[in-house]
Short mmCIF file of C-alpha atoms in Angstrom, two decimals:
data_model
loop_
_atom_site.label_atom_id
_atom_site.label_comp_id
_atom_site.label_asym_id
_atom_site.label_seq_id
_atom_site.Cartn_x
_atom_site.Cartn_y
_atom_site.Cartn_z
CA MET A 30 32.83 16.54 3.53
CA ASN A 31 34.84 14.22 1.34
CA ARG A 32 38.07 12.73 2.56
CA ILE A 33 40.86 14.13 0.38
CA ILE A 34 44.57 13.34 0.35
CA THR A 35 46.80 16.24 -0.67
CA ILE A 36 50.35 15.37 -1.61
CA SER A 37 52.94 18.14 -1.68
CA ARG A 38 56.39 17.08 -2.82
CA GLU A 39 59.87 18.16 -3.66
CA PHE A 40 60.69 17.94 -7.34
CA GLY A 41 62.35 14.59 -8.08
CA SER A 42 61.31 12.96 -4.79
CA GLY A 43 58.86 10.57 -6.47
CA GLY A 44 55.89 12.23 -4.74
CA ARG A 45 53.78 11.95 -7.87
CA THR A 46 54.38 8.20 -8.06
CA VAL A 47 53.58 7.87 -4.35
CA ALA A 48 50.31 9.73 -4.93
CA MET A 49 49.28 7.57 -7.86
CA GLU A 50 50.16 4.35 -6.02
CA ALA A 51 48.22 5.39 -2.92
CA ALA A 52 45.20 6.28 -5.07
CA LYS A 53 45.44 2.92 -6.82
CA ILE A 54 45.50 1.03 -3.50
CA LEU A 55 42.44 3.00 -2.33
CA GLY A 56 40.59 2.85 -5.66
CA ILE A 57 40.06 6.63 -5.80
CA PRO A 58 41.10 9.08 -8.54
CA CYS A 59 44.38 10.96 -8.46
CA TYR A 60 44.50 14.41 -10.03
CA ASP A 61 47.61 15.92 -11.54
CA LYS A 62 47.68 16.11 -15.35
CA GLU A 63 43.90 16.00 -15.44
CA LEU A 64 43.93 19.20 -13.41
CA ILE A 65 46.08 20.88 -16.03
CA GLU A 66 43.71 19.79 -18.78
CA LYS A 67 40.60 20.93 -16.94
CA THR A 68 42.27 24.25 -16.19
CA ALA A 69 43.24 24.67 -19.84
CA ASP A 70 39.67 23.97 -20.94
CA GLU A 71 38.14 26.42 -18.50
CA SER A 72 40.67 29.21 -18.67
CA GLY A 73 41.97 29.22 -22.21
CA PHE A 74 45.56 29.17 -20.92
CA ALA A 75 47.93 26.87 -22.83
CA LYS A 76 48.75 23.57 -21.10
CA GLU A 77 52.47 24.34 -21.16
CA TYR A 78 51.82 27.67 -19.44
CA ILE A 79 49.68 26.01 -16.77
CA LYS A 80 52.23 23.28 -16.17
CA GLU A 81 54.94 25.87 -15.76
CA ARG A 82 53.06 28.59 -13.88
CA GLY A 83 50.40 26.61 -11.99
CA GLU A 84 52.97 25.61 -9.35
CA TYR A 85 56.03 27.73 -9.89
CA ALA A 86 56.71 31.39 -9.36
CA GLU A 87 58.39 33.05 -12.32
CA SER A 88 62.11 32.48 -12.46
CA GLY A 89 63.72 35.86 -12.29
CA SER A 90 63.64 38.45 -9.61
CA TRP A 91 60.80 39.52 -7.38
CA PHE A 92 61.24 42.90 -8.98
CA SER A 93 60.48 41.57 -12.46
CA ASN A 94 57.48 39.72 -10.99
CA ALA A 95 56.24 42.93 -9.49
CA LEU A 96 56.32 44.53 -12.92
CA ALA A 97 54.44 41.65 -14.59
CA ALA A 98 51.47 42.60 -16.77
CA ARG A 99 48.24 42.98 -14.78
CA ASP A 100 44.58 43.11 -15.77
CA GLN A 101 42.13 45.84 -14.81
CA TYR A 102 41.81 44.34 -11.30
CA GLY A 103 45.57 44.37 -10.77
CA ARG A 104 45.85 40.64 -11.23
CA THR A 105 48.68 39.00 -13.15
CA ASN A 106 48.07 36.06 -15.48
CA GLN A 107 49.38 33.84 -12.71
CA ASP A 108 46.80 35.23 -10.28
CA GLN A 109 44.02 34.43 -12.74
CA LEU A 110 45.43 30.95 -13.24
CA PHE A 111 45.45 30.44 -9.46
CA THR A 112 41.81 31.51 -9.24
CA VAL A 113 40.68 29.08 -11.93
CA GLN A 114 42.82 26.27 -10.52
CA SER A 115 41.45 26.84 -7.01
CA ARG A 116 37.89 26.65 -8.25
CA ILE A 117 38.56 23.40 -10.11
CA ILE A 118 40.31 21.85 -7.09
CA THR A 119 37.39 22.85 -4.86
CA GLU A 120 34.86 21.36 -7.29
CA LEU A 121 36.78 18.09 -7.51
CA ALA A 122 36.97 17.86 -3.72
CA GLU A 123 33.25 18.51 -3.38
CA LYS A 124 32.43 15.83 -5.93
CA GLU A 125 34.31 12.84 -4.54
CA SER A 126 37.18 11.53 -2.42
CA CYS A 127 40.46 11.74 -4.30
CA VAL A 128 44.19 12.40 -4.19
CA ILE A 129 45.38 15.82 -5.38
CA ILE A 130 49.03 16.50 -6.17
CA GLY A 131 50.58 19.88 -5.36
CA ARG A 132 49.07 23.21 -6.44
CA CYS A 133 48.45 24.46 -2.87
CA ALA A 134 45.48 22.05 -2.59
CA ASP A 135 46.30 21.58 1.12
CA TYR A 136 45.75 25.29 1.61
CA ILE A 137 42.85 25.78 -0.80
CA LEU A 138 40.83 22.93 0.73
CA GLN A 139 41.64 23.49 4.38
CA ASP A 140 38.08 24.14 5.53
CA LYS A 141 36.34 22.50 2.60
CA ALA A 142 37.29 18.85 3.00
CA ASP A 143 38.47 16.26 5.51
CA LEU A 144 42.15 16.38 4.61
CA LEU A 145 45.10 14.06 5.02
CA LYS A 146 48.03 16.36 4.29
CA VAL A 147 51.21 14.67 3.15
CA PHE A 148 54.64 16.00 2.20
CA ILE A 149 57.18 13.82 0.33
CA TYR A 150 60.83 14.85 0.26
CA SER A 151 64.24 13.28 -0.03
CA ASP A 152 67.91 14.03 -0.15
CA MET A 153 69.55 15.80 -3.07
CA LYS A 154 71.44 12.71 -4.27
CA PHE A 155 68.31 10.57 -4.64
CA ARG A 156 66.46 13.35 -6.43
CA ALA A 157 69.36 14.24 -8.73
CA GLU A 158 69.75 10.64 -9.89
CA ARG A 159 66.02 10.35 -10.35
CA ILE A 160 65.53 13.45 -12.51
CA VAL A 161 68.47 12.53 -14.74
CA ARG A 162 66.97 9.05 -15.21
CA LEU A 163 63.48 10.44 -15.89
CA TYR A 164 64.17 13.69 -17.75
CA GLY A 165 67.76 13.26 -19.01
CA GLU A 166 70.79 15.50 -18.71
CA LYS A 167 70.37 19.21 -19.32
CA GLU A 168 72.77 22.10 -19.60
CA ASP A 169 72.40 22.93 -15.89
CA SER A 170 73.53 20.33 -13.34
CA PRO A 171 70.71 18.30 -11.75
CA GLU A 172 71.47 19.94 -8.38
CA LYS A 173 71.04 23.40 -9.87
CA ARG A 174 67.80 22.34 -11.57
CA LEU A 175 66.48 21.01 -8.26
CA ARG A 176 67.44 24.07 -6.28
CA ASP A 177 65.77 26.28 -8.87
CA LYS A 178 62.56 24.20 -8.84
CA ASP A 179 62.47 24.11 -5.02
CA LYS A 180 62.93 27.84 -4.82
CA ARG A 181 60.20 28.61 -7.32
CA ARG A 182 57.74 26.12 -5.84
CA ALA A 183 58.31 27.59 -2.37
CA ALA A 184 57.89 31.12 -3.75
CA TYR A 185 54.63 30.18 -5.49
CA TYR A 186 53.31 28.62 -2.29
CA SER A 187 54.22 31.66 -0.25
CA ILE A 188 52.56 34.06 -2.74
CA TYR A 189 49.21 32.26 -2.53
CA THR A 190 49.14 30.97 1.04
CA ASP A 191 50.26 32.43 4.35
CA LEU A 192 52.29 29.31 5.13
CA LYS A 193 55.86 28.17 4.56
CA TRP A 194 56.24 25.42 1.96
CA GLY A 195 58.00 22.38 3.37
CA ASP A 196 57.43 23.24 7.04
CA MET A 197 56.33 19.91 8.51
CA ARG A 198 53.98 21.66 10.91
CA ASN A 199 51.60 22.27 7.99
CA TYR A 200 51.29 18.54 7.31
CA ASP A 201 49.90 15.44 9.02
CA ILE A 202 52.78 13.25 7.91
CA THR A 203 56.01 13.85 6.03
CA LEU A 204 58.00 11.02 4.46
CA ASN A 205 61.54 10.76 3.15
CA SER A 206 60.97 8.71 0.00
CA ALA A 207 64.65 7.77 -0.38
CA ARG A 208 64.71 6.24 3.08
CA VAL A 209 61.19 4.85 3.39
CA GLY A 210 60.84 3.75 -0.25
CA ILE A 211 58.21 4.94 -2.71
CA GLU A 212 55.99 1.90 -2.39
CA ARG A 213 56.08 1.94 1.39
CA CYS A 214 55.18 5.65 1.41
CA ALA A 215 52.10 4.81 -0.66
CA GLU A 216 51.14 1.94 1.67
CA ILE A 217 51.46 4.11 4.79
CA ILE A 218 49.32 6.87 3.27
CA ALA A 219 46.67 4.38 2.13
CA LYS A 220 46.65 2.83 5.60
CA LEU A 221 46.27 6.22 7.29
CA TYR A 222 43.39 7.24 5.06
CA MET B 21 75.28 -2.34 13.01
CA ASN B 22 72.18 -2.50 15.15
CA ARG B 23 68.91 -1.08 13.93
CA ILE B 24 68.00 1.83 16.21
CA ILE B 25 64.90 4.01 16.27
CA THR B 26 65.53 7.58 17.44
CA ILE B 27 62.46 9.58 18.41
CA SER B 28 62.73 13.35 18.63
CA ARG B 29 59.60 15.11 19.77
CA GLU B 30 58.01 18.37 20.72
CA PHE B 31 57.23 18.68 24.40
CA GLY B 32 53.63 17.61 25.03
CA SER B 33 53.19 15.86 21.67
CA GLY B 34 53.07 12.38 23.20
CA GLY B 35 56.32 11.39 21.49
CA ARG B 36 57.49 9.52 24.57
CA THR B 37 54.32 7.42 24.64
CA VAL B 38 54.70 6.77 20.90
CA ALA B 39 58.28 5.59 21.49
CA MET B 40 57.32 3.25 24.33
CA GLU B 41 54.39 1.79 22.38
CA ALA B 42 56.54 1.19 19.28
CA ALA B 43 59.20 -0.52 21.41
CA LYS B 44 56.53 -2.68 23.02
CA ILE B 45 55.17 -3.80 19.63
CA LEU B 46 58.70 -4.65 18.49
CA GLY B 47 59.80 -6.23 21.76
CA ILE B 48 62.92 -4.08 22.06
CA PRO B 49 63.96 -1.76 24.92
CA CYS B 50 63.12 1.93 24.97
CA TYR B 51 65.55 4.30 26.67
CA ASP B 52 64.52 7.55 28.29
CA LYS B 53 64.55 7.58 32.09
CA GLU B 54 67.06 4.72 32.10
CA LEU B 55 69.41 7.01 30.22
CA ILE B 56 69.14 9.60 32.95
CA GLU B 57 69.90 7.01 35.59
CA LYS B 58 72.88 5.59 33.76
CA THR B 59 74.20 9.08 33.17
CA ALA B 60 73.79 9.93 36.85
CA ASP B 61 75.68 6.79 37.86
CA GLU B 62 78.57 7.42 35.49
CA SER B 63 78.89 11.18 35.79
CA GLY B 64 77.98 12.01 39.35
CA PHE B 65 75.51 14.66 38.14
CA ALA B 66 72.19 14.74 39.99
CA LYS B 67 69.23 13.19 38.16
CA GLU B 68 67.29 16.43 38.30
CA TYR B 69 70.19 18.28 36.72
CA ILE B 70 70.47 15.69 33.94
CA LYS B 71 66.77 15.75 33.28
CA GLU B 72 66.83 19.50 33.00
CA ARG B 73 70.12 20.04 31.19
CA GLY B 74 70.51 16.82 29.18
CA GLU B 75 68.09 18.11 26.56
CA TYR B 76 67.56 21.79 27.24
CA ALA B 77 69.80 24.80 26.86
CA GLU B 78 69.83 27.07 29.89
CA SER B 79 66.88 29.40 30.04
CA GLY B 80 68.26 32.88 29.96
CA SER B 81 70.23 34.69 27.37
CA TRP B 82 72.96 33.39 25.14
CA PHE B 83 75.14 35.94 26.85
CA SER B 84 74.65 34.36 30.27
CA ASN B 85 75.37 30.96 28.68
CA ALA B 86 78.59 32.32 27.26
CA LEU B 87 79.63 33.33 30.76
CA ALA B 88 78.79 29.95 32.31
CA ALA B 89 81.44 28.33 34.51
CA ARG B 90 83.93 26.27 32.52
CA ASP B 91 86.50 23.63 33.47
CA GLN B 92 90.20 23.72 32.55
CA TYR B 93 89.36 22.58 28.99
CA GLY B 94 86.83 25.37 28.51
CA ARG B 95 83.88 23.02 28.88
CA THR B 96 80.72 23.90 30.77
CA ASN B 97 78.95 21.37 32.98
CA GLN B 98 76.49 20.92 30.18
CA ASP B 99 79.28 20.06 27.74
CA GLN B 100 80.54 17.39 30.13
CA LEU B 101 77.03 16.05 30.53
CA PHE B 102 76.69 15.88 26.74
CA THR B 103 79.95 13.92 26.50
CA VAL B 104 78.88 11.33 29.08
CA GLN B 105 75.41 11.06 27.60
CA SER B 106 76.81 10.58 24.09
CA ARG B 107 79.06 7.78 25.26
CA ILE B 108 76.19 6.01 27.01
CA ILE B 109 73.93 6.36 23.96
CA THR B 110 76.67 4.98 21.72
CA GLU B 111 77.25 2.01 24.05
CA LEU B 112 73.53 1.21 24.17
CA ALA B 113 73.30 1.34 20.39
CA GLU B 114 76.31 -0.94 20.00
CA LYS B 115 74.86 -3.47 22.44
CA GLU B 116 71.42 -4.06 20.95
CA SER B 117 68.55 -2.75 18.85
CA CYS B 118 66.44 -0.27 20.78
CA VAL B 119 64.39 2.93 20.75
CA ILE B 120 66.08 6.06 22.10
CA ILE B 121 64.10 9.17 22.97
CA GLY B 122 65.54 12.64 22.31
CA ARG B 123 68.99 13.72 23.50
CA CYS B 124 70.39 14.27 19.98
CA ALA B 125 70.63 10.47 19.55
CA ASP B 126 69.80 10.89 15.85
CA TYR B 127 72.91 13.02 15.48
CA ILE B 128 75.19 11.11 17.87
CA LEU B 129 74.49 7.76 16.19
CA GLN B 130 74.43 8.87 12.59
CA ASP B 131 77.36 6.75 11.41
CA LYS B 132 77.28 4.25 14.23
CA ALA B 133 73.94 2.49 13.72
CA ASP B 134 71.30 1.72 11.12
CA LEU B 135 68.86 4.46 12.09
CA LEU B 136 65.17 5.08 11.65
CA LYS B 137 64.86 8.77 12.51
CA VAL B 138 61.43 9.92 13.64
CA PHE B 139 60.07 13.30 14.69
CA ILE B 140 56.73 13.62 16.53
CA TYR B 141 55.00 17.01 16.70
CA SER B 142 51.54 18.43 16.96
CA ASP B 143 49.60 21.63 17.18
CA MET B 144 49.74 23.92 20.21
CA LYS B 145 46.17 23.16 21.31
CA PHE B 146 46.70 19.39 21.54
CA ARG B 147 49.97 19.85 23.41
CA ALA B 148 48.60 22.49 25.79
CA GLU B 149 45.68 20.28 26.80
CA ARG B 150 48.00 17.32 27.19
CA ILE B 151 50.55 19.00 29.47
CA VAL B 152 47.84 20.43 31.71
CA ARG B 153 46.32 16.96 32.00
CA LEU B 154 49.69 15.31 32.70
CA TYR B 155 51.57 17.95 34.69
CA GLY B 156 48.81 20.23 35.96
CA GLU B 157 48.39 23.99 35.81
CA LYS B 158 51.41 26.16 36.56
CA GLU B 159 51.90 29.86 37.00
CA ASP B 160 52.80 30.30 33.32
CA SER B 161 50.17 29.49 30.70
CA PRO B 162 50.60 26.11 28.99
CA GLU B 163 51.36 27.91 25.71
CA LYS B 164 54.17 29.87 27.31
CA ARG B 165 55.56 26.72 28.92
CA LEU B 166 55.53 24.96 25.54
CA ARG B 167 57.17 27.82 23.68
CA ASP B 168 59.88 27.99 26.31
CA LYS B 169 60.54 24.23 26.16
CA ASP B 170 60.59 24.24 22.35
CA LYS B 171 63.03 27.11 22.28
CA ARG B 172 65.39 25.54 24.79
CA ARG B 173 65.28 22.11 23.17
CA ALA B 174 66.01 23.66 19.76
CA ALA B 175 68.87 25.67 21.26
CA TYR B 176 70.35 22.58 22.92
CA TYR B 177 70.17 20.68 19.63
CA SER B 178 71.81 23.48 17.73
CA ILE B 179 74.66 23.80 20.27
CA TYR B 180 75.62 20.12 19.95
CA THR B 181 74.78 19.34 16.32
CA ASP B 182 75.17 21.28 13.09
CA LEU B 183 71.51 20.68 12.24
CA LYS B 184 68.26 22.50 12.82
CA TRP B 185 65.93 20.82 15.32
CA GLY B 186 62.52 20.12 13.82
CA ASP B 187 63.59 20.43 10.18
CA MET B 188 61.91 17.43 8.57
CA ARG B 189 64.84 16.98 6.19
CA ASN B 190 66.86 15.53 9.08
CA TYR B 191 64.31 12.75 9.63
CA ASP B 192 63.01 9.72 7.77
CA ILE B 193 59.43 10.30 8.86
CA THR B 194 57.65 13.02 10.81
CA LEU B 195 54.20 12.50 12.30
CA ASN B 196 51.58 14.87 13.65
CA SER B 197 50.40 12.93 16.70
CA ALA B 198 47.21 14.99 17.11
CA ARG B 199 46.11 14.14 13.59
CA VAL B 200 47.48 10.63 13.18
CA GLY B 201 46.82 9.46 16.75
CA ILE B 202 49.43 8.24 19.21
CA GLU B 203 48.71 4.55 18.73
CA ARG B 204 48.77 4.81 14.97
CA CYS B 205 52.08 6.66 15.08
CA ALA B 206 53.53 3.74 17.05
CA GLU B 207 52.11 1.20 14.60
CA ILE B 208 53.55 3.03 11.57
CA ILE B 209 56.99 3.26 13.18
CA ALA B 210 56.94 -0.42 14.15
CA LYS B 211 55.89 -1.35 10.63
CA LEU B 212 58.65 0.76 9.06
CA TYR B 213 61.33 -0.76 11.28
#
């Protein structure tokens, strides 16, 4: 079994940067955007759709989700996307050691790889400043954008796993990036690997 | 402000050993039993009582807690114990850098010291094996003993703080001691300090 690092993260916490830095230190690949591209190639879904729905439940009510269009097997588009994404994640993990960002990889790979499961989070203030710096101001306040993203990521995770997103007991280590520092998070993960 | 490491931990996770090892690496004192002794000296409470009630809510219902004997200010014995313990923890933190185990020190010291807040946890199996090895078999199964301890520690924390015990967002780093290893936990904490 390959040794795989899965990095789950709160939006705006810098978890993606931590993942890429850790992979760089270890000289192994880090999958995030590449996953979206592979999924697009294999599924025919548009990249924008995958980016939006490959980690987030639909904004809107559970009721509207329940009414979403389904195929002849009762699966929504998002279910099909999850199936393709899971297969790609499994194939990557079987091929080589790597870092995989988000997308329930911790759950998908649980018996298929030797996992180091990481969760990166931080306080609202750090994240709000960070997303404004990276993605600019939007109509909604950064706090509202973060709460919305958190809620939809947690909902997505709970639809496809039987675990609670952001419960430390699902992880081997959880790190507050605002307090520990992004670079130090990456160093600790690389050291633990 | 002194730099203080607070270590909260699940019963049986080896958090106490992690704390002592980290303190040893750093050459700073680690307070656990010493805290009980100091509290006994200053409060007149028996050591056994402090050990039992300085971190655990009473077993039994909330209702029976609500009916507990109170002094003329409406405080239970446990409230008085918390007050003495808090003062001792604050004095220790003001005197020198150190590691403090449990006892809501993370909450008590939040604006009084430069804190590194750690939580150590691990899966039921690891903890069950560990408590049987350390404390022997008892009438109740190790799982039941652990669940009871967890519940009472969480209840104690929630009585005296406005936070949820074991929510990673209250900590700078949380470590699964079964997965990371007790020695490695101590090394990471010492390195982060």
